mmCIF file of C-alpha atoms in Angstrom:
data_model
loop_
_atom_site.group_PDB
_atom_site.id
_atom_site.type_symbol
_atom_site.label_atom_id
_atom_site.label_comp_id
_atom_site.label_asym_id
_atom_site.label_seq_id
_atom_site.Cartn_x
_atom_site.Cartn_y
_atom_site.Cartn_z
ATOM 1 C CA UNK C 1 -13.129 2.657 17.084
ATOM 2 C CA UNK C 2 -14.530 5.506 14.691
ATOM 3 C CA UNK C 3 -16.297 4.507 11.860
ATOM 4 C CA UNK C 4 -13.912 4.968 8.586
ATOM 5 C CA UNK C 5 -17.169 6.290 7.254
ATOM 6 C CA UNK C 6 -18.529 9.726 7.696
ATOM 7 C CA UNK C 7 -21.724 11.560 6.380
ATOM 8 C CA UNK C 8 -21.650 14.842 5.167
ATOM 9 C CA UNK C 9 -24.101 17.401 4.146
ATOM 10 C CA UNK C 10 -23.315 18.892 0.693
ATOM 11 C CA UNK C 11 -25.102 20.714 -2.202
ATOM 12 C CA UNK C 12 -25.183 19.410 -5.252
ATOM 13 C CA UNK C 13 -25.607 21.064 -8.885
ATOM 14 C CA UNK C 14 -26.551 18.376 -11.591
ATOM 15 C CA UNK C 15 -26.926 20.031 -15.149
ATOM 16 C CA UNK C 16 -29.698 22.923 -14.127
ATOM 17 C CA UNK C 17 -30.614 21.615 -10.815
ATOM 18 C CA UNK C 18 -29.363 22.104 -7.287
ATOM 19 C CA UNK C 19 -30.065 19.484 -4.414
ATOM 20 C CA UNK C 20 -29.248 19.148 -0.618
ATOM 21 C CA UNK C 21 -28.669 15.713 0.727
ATOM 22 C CA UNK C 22 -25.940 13.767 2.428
ATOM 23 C CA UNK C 23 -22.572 12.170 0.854
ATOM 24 C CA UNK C 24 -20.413 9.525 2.617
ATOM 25 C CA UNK C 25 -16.609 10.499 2.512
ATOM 26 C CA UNK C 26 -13.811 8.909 4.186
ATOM 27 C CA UNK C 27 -12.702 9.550 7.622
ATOM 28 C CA UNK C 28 -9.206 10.892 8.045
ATOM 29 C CA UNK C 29 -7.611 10.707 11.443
ATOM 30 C CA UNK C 30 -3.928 10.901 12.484
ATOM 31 C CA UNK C 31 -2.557 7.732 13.737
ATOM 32 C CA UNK C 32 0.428 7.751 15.676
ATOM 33 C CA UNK C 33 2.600 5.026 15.388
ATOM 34 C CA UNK C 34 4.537 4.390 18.640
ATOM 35 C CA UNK C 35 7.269 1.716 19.911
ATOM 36 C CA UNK C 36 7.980 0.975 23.541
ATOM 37 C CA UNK C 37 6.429 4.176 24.354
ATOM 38 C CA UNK C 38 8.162 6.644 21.917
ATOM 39 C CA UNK C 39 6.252 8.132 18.582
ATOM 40 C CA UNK C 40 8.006 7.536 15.487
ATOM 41 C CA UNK C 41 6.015 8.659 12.775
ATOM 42 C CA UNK C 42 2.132 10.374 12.533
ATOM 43 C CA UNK C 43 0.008 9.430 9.612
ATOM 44 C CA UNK C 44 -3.169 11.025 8.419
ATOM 45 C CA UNK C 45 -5.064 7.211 7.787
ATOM 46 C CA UNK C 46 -8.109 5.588 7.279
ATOM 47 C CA UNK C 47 -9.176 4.466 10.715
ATOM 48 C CA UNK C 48 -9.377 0.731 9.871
ATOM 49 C CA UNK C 49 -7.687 -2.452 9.824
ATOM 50 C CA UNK C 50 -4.717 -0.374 12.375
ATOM 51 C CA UNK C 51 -3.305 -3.471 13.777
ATOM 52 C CA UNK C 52 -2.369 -4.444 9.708
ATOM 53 C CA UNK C 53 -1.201 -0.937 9.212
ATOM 54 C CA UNK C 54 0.827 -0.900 12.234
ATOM 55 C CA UNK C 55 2.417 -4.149 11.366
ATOM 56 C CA UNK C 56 2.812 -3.250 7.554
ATOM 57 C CA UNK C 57 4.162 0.078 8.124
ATOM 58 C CA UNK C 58 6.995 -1.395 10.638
ATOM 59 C CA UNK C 59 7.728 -3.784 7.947
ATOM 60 C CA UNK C 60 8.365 -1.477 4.805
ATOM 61 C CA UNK C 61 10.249 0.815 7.053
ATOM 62 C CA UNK C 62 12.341 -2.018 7.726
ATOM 63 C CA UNK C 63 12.215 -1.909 11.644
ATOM 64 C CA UNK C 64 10.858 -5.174 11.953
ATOM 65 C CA UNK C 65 11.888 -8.525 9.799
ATOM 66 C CA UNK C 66 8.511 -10.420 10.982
ATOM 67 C CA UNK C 67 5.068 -10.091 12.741
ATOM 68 C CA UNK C 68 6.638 -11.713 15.621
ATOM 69 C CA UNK C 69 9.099 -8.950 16.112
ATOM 70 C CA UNK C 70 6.293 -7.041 17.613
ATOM 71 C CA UNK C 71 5.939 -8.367 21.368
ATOM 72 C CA UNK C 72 2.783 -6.147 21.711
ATOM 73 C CA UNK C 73 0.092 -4.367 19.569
ATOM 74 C CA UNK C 74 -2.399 -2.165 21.093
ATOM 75 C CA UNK C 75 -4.949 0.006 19.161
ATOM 76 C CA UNK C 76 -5.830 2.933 21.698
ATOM 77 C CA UNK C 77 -7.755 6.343 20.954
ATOM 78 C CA UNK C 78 -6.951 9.251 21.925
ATOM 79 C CA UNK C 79 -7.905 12.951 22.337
ATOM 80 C CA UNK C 80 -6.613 14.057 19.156
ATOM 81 C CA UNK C 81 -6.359 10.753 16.989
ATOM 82 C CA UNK C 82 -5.196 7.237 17.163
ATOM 83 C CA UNK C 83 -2.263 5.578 18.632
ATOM 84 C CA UNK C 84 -0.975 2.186 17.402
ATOM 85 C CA UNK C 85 0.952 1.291 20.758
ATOM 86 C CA UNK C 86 3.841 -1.426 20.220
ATOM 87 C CA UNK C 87 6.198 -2.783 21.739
ATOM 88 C CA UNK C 88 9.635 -4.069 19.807
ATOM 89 C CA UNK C 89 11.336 -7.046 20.451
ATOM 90 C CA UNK C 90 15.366 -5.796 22.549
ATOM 91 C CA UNK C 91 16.978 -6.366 18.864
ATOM 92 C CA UNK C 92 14.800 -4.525 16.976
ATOM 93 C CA UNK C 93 14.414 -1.588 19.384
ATOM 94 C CA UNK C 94 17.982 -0.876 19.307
ATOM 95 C CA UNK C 95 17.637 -0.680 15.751
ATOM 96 C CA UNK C 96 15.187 1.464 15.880
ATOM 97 C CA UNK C 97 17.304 3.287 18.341
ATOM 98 C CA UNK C 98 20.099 3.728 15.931
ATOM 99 C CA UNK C 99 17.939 5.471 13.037
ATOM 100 C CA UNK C 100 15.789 7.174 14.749
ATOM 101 C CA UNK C 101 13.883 9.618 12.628
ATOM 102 C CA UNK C 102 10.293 11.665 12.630
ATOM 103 C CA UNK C 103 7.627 11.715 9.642
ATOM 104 C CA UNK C 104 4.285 13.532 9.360
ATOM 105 C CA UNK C 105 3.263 11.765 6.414
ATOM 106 C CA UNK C 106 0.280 13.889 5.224
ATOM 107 C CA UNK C 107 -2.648 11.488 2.633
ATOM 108 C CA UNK C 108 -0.753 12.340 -0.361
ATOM 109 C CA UNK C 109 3.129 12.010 0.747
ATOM 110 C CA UNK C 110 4.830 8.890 2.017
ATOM 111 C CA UNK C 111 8.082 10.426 2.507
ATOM 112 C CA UNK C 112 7.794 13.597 4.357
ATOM 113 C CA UNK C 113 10.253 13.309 7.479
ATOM 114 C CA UNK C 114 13.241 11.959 5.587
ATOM 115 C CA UNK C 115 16.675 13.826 6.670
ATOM 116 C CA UNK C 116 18.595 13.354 3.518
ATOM 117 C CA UNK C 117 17.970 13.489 -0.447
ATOM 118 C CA UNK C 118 19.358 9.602 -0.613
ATOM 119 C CA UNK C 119 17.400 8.369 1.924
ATOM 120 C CA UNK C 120 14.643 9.513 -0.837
ATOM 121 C CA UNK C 121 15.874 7.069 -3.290
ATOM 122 C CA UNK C 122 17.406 4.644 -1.475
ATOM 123 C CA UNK C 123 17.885 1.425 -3.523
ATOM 124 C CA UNK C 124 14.688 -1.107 -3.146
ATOM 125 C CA UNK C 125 16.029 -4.554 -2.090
ATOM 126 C CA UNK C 126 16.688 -6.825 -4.851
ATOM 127 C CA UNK C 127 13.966 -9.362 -5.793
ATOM 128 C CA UNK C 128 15.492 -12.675 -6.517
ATOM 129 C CA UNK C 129 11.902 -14.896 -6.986
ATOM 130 C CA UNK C 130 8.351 -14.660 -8.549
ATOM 131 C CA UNK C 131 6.620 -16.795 -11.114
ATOM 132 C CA UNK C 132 5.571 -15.870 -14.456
ATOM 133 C CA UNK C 133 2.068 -14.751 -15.180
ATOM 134 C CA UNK C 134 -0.224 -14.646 -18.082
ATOM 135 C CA UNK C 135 -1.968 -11.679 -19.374
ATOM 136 C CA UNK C 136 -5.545 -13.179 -18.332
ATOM 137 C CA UNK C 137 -4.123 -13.440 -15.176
ATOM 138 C CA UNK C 138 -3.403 -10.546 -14.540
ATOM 139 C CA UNK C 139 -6.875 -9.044 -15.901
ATOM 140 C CA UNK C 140 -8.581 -11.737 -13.940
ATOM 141 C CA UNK C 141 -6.740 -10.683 -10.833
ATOM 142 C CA UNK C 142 -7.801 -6.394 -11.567
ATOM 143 C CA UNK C 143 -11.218 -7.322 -12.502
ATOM 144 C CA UNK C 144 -11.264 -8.853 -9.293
ATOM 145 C CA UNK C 145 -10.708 -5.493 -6.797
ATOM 146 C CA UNK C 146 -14.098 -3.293 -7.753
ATOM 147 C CA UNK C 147 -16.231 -5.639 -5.538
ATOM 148 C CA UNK C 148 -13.872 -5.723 -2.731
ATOM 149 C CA UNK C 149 -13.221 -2.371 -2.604
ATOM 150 C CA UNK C 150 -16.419 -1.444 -0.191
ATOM 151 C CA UNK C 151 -14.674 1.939 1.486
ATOM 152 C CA UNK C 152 -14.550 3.005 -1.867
ATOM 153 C CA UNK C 153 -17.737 1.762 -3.512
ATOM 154 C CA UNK C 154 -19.118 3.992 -0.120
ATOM 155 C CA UNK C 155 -17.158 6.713 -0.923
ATOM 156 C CA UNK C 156 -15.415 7.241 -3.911
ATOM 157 C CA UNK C 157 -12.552 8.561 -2.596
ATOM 158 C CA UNK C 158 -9.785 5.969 -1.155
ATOM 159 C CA UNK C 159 -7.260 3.998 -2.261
ATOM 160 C CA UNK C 160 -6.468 -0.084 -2.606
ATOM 161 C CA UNK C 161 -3.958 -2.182 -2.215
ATOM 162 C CA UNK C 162 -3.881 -5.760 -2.906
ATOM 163 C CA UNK C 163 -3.050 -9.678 -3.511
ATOM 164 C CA UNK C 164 -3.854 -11.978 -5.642
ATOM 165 C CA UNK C 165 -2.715 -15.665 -6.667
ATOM 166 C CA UNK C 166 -4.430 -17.993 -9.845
ATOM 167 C CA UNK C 167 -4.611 -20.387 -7.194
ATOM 168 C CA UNK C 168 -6.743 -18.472 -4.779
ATOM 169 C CA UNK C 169 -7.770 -15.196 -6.326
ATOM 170 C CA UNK C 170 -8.067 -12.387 -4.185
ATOM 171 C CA UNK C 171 -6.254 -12.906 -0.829
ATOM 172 C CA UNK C 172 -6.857 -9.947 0.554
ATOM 173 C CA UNK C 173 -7.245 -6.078 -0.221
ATOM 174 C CA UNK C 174 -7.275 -3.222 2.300
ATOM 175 C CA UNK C 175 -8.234 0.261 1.584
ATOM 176 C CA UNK C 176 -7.332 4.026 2.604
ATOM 177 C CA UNK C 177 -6.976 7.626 1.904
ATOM 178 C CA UNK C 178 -3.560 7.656 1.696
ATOM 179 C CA UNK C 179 -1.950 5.095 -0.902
ATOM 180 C CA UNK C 180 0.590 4.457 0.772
ATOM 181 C CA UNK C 181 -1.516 3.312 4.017
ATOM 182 C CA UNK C 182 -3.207 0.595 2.523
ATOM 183 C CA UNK C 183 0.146 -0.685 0.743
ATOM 184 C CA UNK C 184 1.107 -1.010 4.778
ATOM 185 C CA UNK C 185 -1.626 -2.150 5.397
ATOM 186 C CA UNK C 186 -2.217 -5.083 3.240
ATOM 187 C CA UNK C 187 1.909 -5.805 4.047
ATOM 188 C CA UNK C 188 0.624 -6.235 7.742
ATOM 189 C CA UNK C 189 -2.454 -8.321 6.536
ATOM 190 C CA UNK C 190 0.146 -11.009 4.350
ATOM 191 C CA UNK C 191 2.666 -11.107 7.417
ATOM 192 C CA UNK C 192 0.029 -11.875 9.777
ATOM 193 C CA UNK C 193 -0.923 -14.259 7.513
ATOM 194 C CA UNK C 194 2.643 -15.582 6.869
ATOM 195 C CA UNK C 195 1.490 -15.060 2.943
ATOM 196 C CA UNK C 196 5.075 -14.580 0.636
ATOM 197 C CA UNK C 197 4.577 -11.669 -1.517
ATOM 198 C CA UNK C 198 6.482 -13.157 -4.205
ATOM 199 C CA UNK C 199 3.810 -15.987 -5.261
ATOM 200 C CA UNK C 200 1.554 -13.168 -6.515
ATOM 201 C CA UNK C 201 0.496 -10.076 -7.680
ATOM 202 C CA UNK C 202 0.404 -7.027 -5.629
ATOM 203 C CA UNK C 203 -2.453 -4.748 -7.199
ATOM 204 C CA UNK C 204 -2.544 -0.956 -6.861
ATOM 205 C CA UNK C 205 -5.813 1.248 -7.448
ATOM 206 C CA UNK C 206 -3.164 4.609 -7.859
ATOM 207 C CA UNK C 207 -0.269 5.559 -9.938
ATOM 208 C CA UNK C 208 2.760 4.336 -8.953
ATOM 209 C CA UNK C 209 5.502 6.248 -7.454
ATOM 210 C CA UNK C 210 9.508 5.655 -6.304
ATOM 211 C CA UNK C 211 8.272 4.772 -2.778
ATOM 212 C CA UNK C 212 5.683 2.319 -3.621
ATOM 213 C CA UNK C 213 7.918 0.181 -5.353
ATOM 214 C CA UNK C 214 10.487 0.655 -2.358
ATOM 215 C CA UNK C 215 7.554 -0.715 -0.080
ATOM 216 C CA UNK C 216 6.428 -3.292 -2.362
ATOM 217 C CA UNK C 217 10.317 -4.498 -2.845
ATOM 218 C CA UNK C 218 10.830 -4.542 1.002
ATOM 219 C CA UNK C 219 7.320 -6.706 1.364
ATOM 220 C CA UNK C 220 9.132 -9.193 -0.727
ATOM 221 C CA UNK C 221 6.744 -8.632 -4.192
ATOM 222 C CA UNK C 222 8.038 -9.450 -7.419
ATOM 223 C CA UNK C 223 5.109 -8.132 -9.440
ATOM 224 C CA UNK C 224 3.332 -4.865 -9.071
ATOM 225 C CA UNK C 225 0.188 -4.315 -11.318
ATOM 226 C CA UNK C 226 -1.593 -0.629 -11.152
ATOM 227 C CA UNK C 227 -4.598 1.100 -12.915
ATOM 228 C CA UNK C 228 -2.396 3.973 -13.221
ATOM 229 C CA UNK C 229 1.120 4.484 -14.752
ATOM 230 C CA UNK C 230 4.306 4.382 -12.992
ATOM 231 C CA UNK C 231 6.610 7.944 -12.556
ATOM 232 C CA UNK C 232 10.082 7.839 -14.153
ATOM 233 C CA UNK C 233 11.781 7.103 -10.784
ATOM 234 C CA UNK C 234 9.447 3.832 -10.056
ATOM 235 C CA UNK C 235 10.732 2.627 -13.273
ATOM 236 C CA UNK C 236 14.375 2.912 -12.219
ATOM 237 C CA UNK C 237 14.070 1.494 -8.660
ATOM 238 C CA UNK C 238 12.082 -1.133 -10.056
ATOM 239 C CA UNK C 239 14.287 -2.107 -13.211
ATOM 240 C CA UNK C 240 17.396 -2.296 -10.720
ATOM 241 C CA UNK C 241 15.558 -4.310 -8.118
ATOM 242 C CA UNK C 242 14.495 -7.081 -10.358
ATOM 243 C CA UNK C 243 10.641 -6.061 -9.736
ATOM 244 C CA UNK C 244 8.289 -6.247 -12.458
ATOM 245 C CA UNK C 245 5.997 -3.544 -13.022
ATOM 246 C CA UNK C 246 3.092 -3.328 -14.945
ATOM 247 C CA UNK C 247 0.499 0.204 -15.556
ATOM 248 C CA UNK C 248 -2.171 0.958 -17.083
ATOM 249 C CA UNK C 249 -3.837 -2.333 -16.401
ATOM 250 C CA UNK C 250 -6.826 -1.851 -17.880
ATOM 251 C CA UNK C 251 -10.343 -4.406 -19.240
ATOM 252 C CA UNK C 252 -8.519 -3.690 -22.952
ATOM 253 C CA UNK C 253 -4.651 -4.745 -21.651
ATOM 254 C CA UNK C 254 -1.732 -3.097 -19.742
ATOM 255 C CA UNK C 255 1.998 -2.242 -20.076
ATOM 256 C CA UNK C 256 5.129 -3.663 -18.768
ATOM 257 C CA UNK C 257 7.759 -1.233 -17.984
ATOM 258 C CA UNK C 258 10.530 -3.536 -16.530
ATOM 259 C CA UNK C 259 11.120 -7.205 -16.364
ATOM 260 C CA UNK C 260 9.557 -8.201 -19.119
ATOM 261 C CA UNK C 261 10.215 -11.910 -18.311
ATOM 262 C CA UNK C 262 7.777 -12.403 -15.608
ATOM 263 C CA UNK C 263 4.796 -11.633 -18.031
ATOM 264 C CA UNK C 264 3.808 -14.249 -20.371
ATOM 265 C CA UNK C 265 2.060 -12.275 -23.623
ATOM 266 C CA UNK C 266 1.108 -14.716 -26.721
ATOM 267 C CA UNK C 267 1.166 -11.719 -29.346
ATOM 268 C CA UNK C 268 2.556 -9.990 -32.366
ATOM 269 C CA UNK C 269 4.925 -7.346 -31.136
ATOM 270 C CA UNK C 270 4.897 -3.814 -33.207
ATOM 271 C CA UNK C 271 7.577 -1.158 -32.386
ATOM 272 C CA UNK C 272 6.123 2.272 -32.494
#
């Protein structure tokens, strides 16, 4: 497979001075993403971790329920990309079958595709677990992604997604150039692993928009925590699912937008 990892010759100007030299950027291929022989969506990705992606992606979308769903998962290049080849259990193809649709989902867009303005904003499904967690905790858990974030310590220019527990830390993390890709993919890495979203925290490196929280709902999270702050339809989706969502998680604190309850804050409280 192609290295997600690509050197490229650039200039650079530094104050009064100009150098040549080489910078690593991220590689961005498009990855088709095909069941029993019949593309269903085209993603511009990160060419790693697939078989998570692949997984992850068929699990937000809702066209699979678990890992097992998937009788076969092949990772196969071809001339113009990537094809993540599966093969859906009778059930869940004639699901498939029955909503049918087409995406090119572009590194900045995770709903491109969609045939209708409500399947935009379709309703997230409704959360009805997750524990409470402290505010260390959730510090602890963002202090924890710099040093696992190696495509982006490379390259300074992808995305993270990931899950954390007090009991274990850092479970896993997965990066790409498209948000929304490693969200998918770090859903495929905790259903391989048969890991319930809902015992953690599910940590974002970007801001976070409607569809996030519709992916991070449908993964079964309770808890989304983001360096970045939430847009005003994330807050509704959220709020009506039951999902807590933090922003602007930060080394000096965060904010809660919805769902207060799952946050435990020892504090004096000041209304602006």
């Amino acid at each position: 497979m192609a290295d997600p990892v690509v050197p490229a010759v650039r200039v650079a100007w530094r104050g009064d001075t100009c150098q040549d030299g080489v910078r690593s950027v991220p590689r961005e291929t498009p990855v088709a993403l095909t069941y029993n022989r019949t593309t269903h969506a085209v993603m511009l990705a990160t060419p790693s971790d697939l078989e998570d992606f692949a997984i992850g992606f068929s699990r937000s979308e809702g066209l699979i329920e678990t890992a097992a769903d998937i009788l076969a998962l092949d990772i196969v290049e071809v001339a113009d990309g990537i094809e993540c080849r599966m093969d859906l259990a009778p059930d869940r193809l004639a699901a498939l079958t029955r909503r049918q649709r087409r995406l090119a989902g572009p590194s900045g867009c995770g709903l491109c595709g969609l045939d209708s303005l409500a399947a935009a904003i379709r309703p997230a499904p409704a959360v009805l677990r997750g524990r409470a967690f402290s505010a260390a905790m959730i510090q602890d858990a963002m202090r924890a992604m710099p040093a696992a974030q190696v495509l982006n310590a490379t390259t300074h220019a992808v995305h993270a997604a990931a899950f954390w527990t007090p009991e274990r830390g850092l479970i896993a993390l997965r990066e790409d150039v498209g948000r929304h890709n490693a969200l998918d993919k770090l859903a495929g890495a905790l259903a391989r692993a048969a890991v319930r979203a809902d015992d953690g925290l599910v940590l974002l490196s970007s801001r976070v928009s409607v569809e996030m929280v519709q992916k991070a709902a449908t993964l079964g999270a309770a808890v989304i925590v983001a360096v970045s702050a939430p847009t005003s339809l994330a807050i509704e989706v959220a709020n009506a699912a039951g999902l807590t969502l933090v922003g602007i998680a930060r080394d000096d604190g965060f904010e809660v937008f919805t769902h207060l309850n799952r946050i435990t804050v020892r504090t004096t409280r000041h209304v602006a």
